[in-house]
Short mmCIF file of C-alpha atoms in Angstrom, two decimals:
data_model
loop_
_atom_site.label_atom_id
_atom_site.label_comp_id
_atom_site.label_asym_id
_atom_site.label_seq_id
_atom_site.Cartn_x
_atom_site.Cartn_y
_atom_site.Cartn_z
CA MET A 529 68.25 106.56 19.09
CA GLN A 530 67.60 107.03 22.78
CA GLY A 531 68.94 103.54 23.61
CA SER A 532 72.20 104.17 21.76
CA LEU A 533 72.61 107.48 23.64
CA ILE A 534 72.26 105.69 26.97
CA HIS A 535 74.76 103.02 25.88
CA ALA A 536 77.21 105.74 24.84
CA MET A 537 76.88 107.49 28.22
CA ILE A 538 77.45 104.22 30.07
CA LEU A 539 80.49 103.50 27.91
CA ILE A 540 81.93 106.96 28.59
CA GLN A 541 81.39 106.60 32.35
CA ALA A 542 82.91 103.12 32.36
CA THR A 543 86.03 104.21 30.46
CA THR A 544 86.53 107.46 32.36
CA PRO A 545 88.88 106.76 35.24
CA ALA A 546 87.49 107.67 38.64
CA PRO A 547 89.56 110.17 40.60
CA ALA A 548 91.87 108.31 42.93
CA ALA A 549 90.94 108.65 46.57
CA ASP A 550 93.66 110.26 48.60
CA PRO A 551 94.68 107.67 51.25
CA ALA A 552 95.30 110.49 53.73
CA SER A 553 91.68 111.65 53.42
CA LEU A 554 90.38 108.16 54.24
CA GLN A 555 92.54 107.78 57.33
CA ILE A 556 91.00 108.82 60.62
CA ASN A 557 93.51 110.16 63.13
CA SER A 558 91.35 111.40 65.97
CA LEU A 559 87.98 110.95 67.59
CA LEU A 560 86.91 114.36 66.33
CA GLU A 561 87.64 113.37 62.73
CA PHE A 562 85.67 110.16 63.28
CA LEU A 563 82.69 112.17 64.55
CA VAL A 564 82.90 114.63 61.65
CA LYS A 565 83.06 111.84 59.06
CA GLY A 566 80.07 110.20 60.77
CA GLY A 567 77.84 113.09 59.77
CA TRP A 568 75.03 114.88 61.53
CA ALA A 569 73.66 111.70 63.15
CA MET A 570 76.73 111.54 65.37
CA ILE A 571 75.58 114.61 67.31
CA PRO A 572 72.41 113.08 68.82
CA ILE A 573 74.21 109.76 69.32
CA ALA A 574 76.95 111.56 71.26
CA LEU A 575 74.30 113.40 73.29
CA CYS A 576 72.64 110.06 74.11
CA SER A 577 76.01 108.75 75.28
CA LEU A 578 76.56 111.79 77.49
CA VAL A 579 73.09 111.50 79.03
CA ALA A 580 73.64 107.79 79.68
CA MET A 581 76.98 108.45 81.35
CA ALA A 582 75.42 111.18 83.51
CA ILE A 583 72.59 108.87 84.62
CA ILE A 584 74.98 105.99 85.32
CA THR A 585 77.22 108.24 87.41
CA GLU A 586 74.26 109.66 89.32
CA ARG A 587 72.86 106.18 89.98
CA LEU A 588 76.25 104.92 91.17
CA ILE A 589 76.38 107.76 93.69
CA VAL A 590 72.77 107.47 94.84
CA LEU A 591 72.64 103.67 95.03
CA ARG A 592 75.80 103.18 97.08
CA ARG A 593 75.23 100.64 99.82
CA GLY A 594 76.18 103.20 102.46
CA ARG A 595 73.47 105.54 101.23
CA VAL A 596 70.69 102.93 101.02
CA ILE A 597 71.66 101.19 104.27
CA PRO A 598 73.92 103.56 106.24
CA ARG A 599 76.76 101.95 108.12
CA GLY A 600 75.92 101.51 111.77
CA PHE A 601 72.24 102.35 111.37
CA LEU A 602 70.92 98.81 111.85
CA SER A 603 73.24 98.10 114.79
CA SER A 604 72.24 101.34 116.53
CA LEU A 605 68.59 100.51 115.91
CA GLN A 606 69.10 97.05 117.45
CA GLN A 607 70.55 98.68 120.57
CA MET A 608 67.31 100.65 120.92
CA ALA A 609 65.15 97.52 120.66
CA GLY A 610 63.46 98.06 124.02
CA ASP A 611 62.92 101.82 123.58
CA HIS A 612 60.27 102.03 120.86
CA PRO A 613 59.81 105.87 120.73
CA ARG A 614 63.58 106.44 120.62
CA ALA A 615 64.02 103.82 117.85
CA LEU A 616 61.18 105.42 115.88
CA ALA A 617 62.74 108.88 116.23
CA HIS A 618 66.15 107.52 115.21
CA ALA A 619 64.70 105.85 112.10
CA ARG A 620 62.68 108.97 111.21
CA ASP A 621 65.74 111.23 111.54
CA ASN A 622 67.99 109.05 109.38
CA GLY A 623 66.11 109.55 106.08
CA SER A 624 67.71 106.65 104.18
CA PRO A 625 65.49 104.25 102.20
CA ILE A 626 65.82 101.45 104.76
CA ALA A 627 65.14 103.93 107.58
CA ASN A 628 61.97 105.13 105.85
CA ILE A 629 60.70 101.55 105.57
CA LEU A 630 61.60 100.81 109.18
CA THR A 631 59.91 104.05 110.29
CA VAL A 632 56.64 102.76 108.82
CA ALA A 633 57.26 99.34 110.37
CA LEU A 634 57.91 100.82 113.82
CA HIS A 635 55.03 103.28 113.54
CA ARG A 636 52.56 100.53 112.54
CA ALA A 637 53.73 98.00 115.14
CA GLY A 638 50.79 96.52 116.99
CA GLU A 639 48.36 96.61 114.05
CA PRO A 640 46.83 93.40 112.68
CA ILE A 641 49.44 91.50 110.67
CA GLU A 642 47.64 91.92 107.32
CA ARG A 643 47.46 95.70 107.61
CA TYR A 644 50.99 95.84 109.02
CA GLU A 645 52.41 93.88 106.08
CA LYS A 646 50.42 96.00 103.61
CA HIS A 647 51.80 99.26 105.02
CA VAL A 648 55.39 98.01 105.11
CA GLU A 649 55.07 96.65 101.57
CA GLU A 650 53.72 99.99 100.32
CA ALA A 651 56.59 101.82 102.02
CA GLY A 652 59.05 99.45 100.35
CA GLN A 653 57.44 100.03 96.96
CA ARG A 654 57.68 103.81 97.41
CA GLU A 655 61.38 103.54 98.23
CA VAL A 656 62.06 101.21 95.28
CA LEU A 657 60.27 103.68 93.01
CA GLY A 658 62.61 106.41 94.23
CA LEU A 659 65.65 104.18 93.74
CA ARG A 660 64.60 103.40 90.16
CA HIS A 661 64.62 107.09 89.24
CA HIS A 662 65.89 107.67 85.63
CA MET A 663 66.14 103.94 84.90
CA ARG A 664 63.46 104.10 82.19
CA VAL A 665 65.43 106.81 80.38
CA LEU A 666 68.58 104.69 80.69
CA SER A 667 66.80 101.69 79.16
CA VAL A 668 65.49 103.75 76.21
CA LEU A 669 68.79 105.45 75.28
CA PRO A 670 70.44 102.39 73.64
CA GLN A 671 67.36 101.83 71.47
CA VAL A 672 67.24 105.47 70.40
CA SER A 673 70.98 105.48 69.67
CA THR A 674 70.65 102.36 67.54
CA MET A 675 67.82 103.89 65.52
CA LEU A 676 69.81 107.11 65.05
CA GLY A 677 72.79 105.07 63.86
CA LEU A 678 70.61 103.25 61.33
CA LEU A 679 69.11 106.54 60.18
CA GLY A 680 72.60 107.98 59.71
CA THR A 681 73.60 104.88 57.75
CA ILE A 682 70.58 105.23 55.47
CA PHE A 683 71.34 108.91 54.82
CA GLY A 684 74.98 108.00 54.16
CA MET A 685 73.91 105.35 51.64
CA ILE A 686 71.58 107.81 49.91
CA LYS A 687 74.43 110.33 49.72
CA THR A 688 76.73 107.64 48.29
CA PHE A 689 74.19 106.59 45.67
CA GLN A 690 73.68 110.22 44.68
CA ALA A 691 77.43 110.64 44.27
CA VAL A 692 77.64 107.48 42.12
CA ALA A 693 74.68 108.53 39.99
#
């Protein structure tokens, strides 16, 4: 009895015509409609995109060549080659990453070569660490966005299967 009831329900569902989808409702005319049809997962994905764009813009501004190695700084430092205290003061006052490394190099001049190299290398590592600011976040954002997209797809499939059932 139960088997024949299931067969009857399947037969009724198979013969009942599905409501025709309105072609206008399937068409996406704007980015906003695309985001709305994407569901809730589009919100954190959009936020990840905005954060990535903000970091990229900030890094483009901070890592400009003129900011890391200011124009004219190295030539003016070469002109002060014989005047060590003046060159040290000029490098210290500049504040750019290359100036900070050269400040350590000028300050440590005259030390044994091993210690001198160690101090300059440490100064370089500190500056590189500052230049890499936010890069870890930028490398994680694409992975997080991909996982959010997959999660949204899974929830969309579950919703579709519930509608079919």
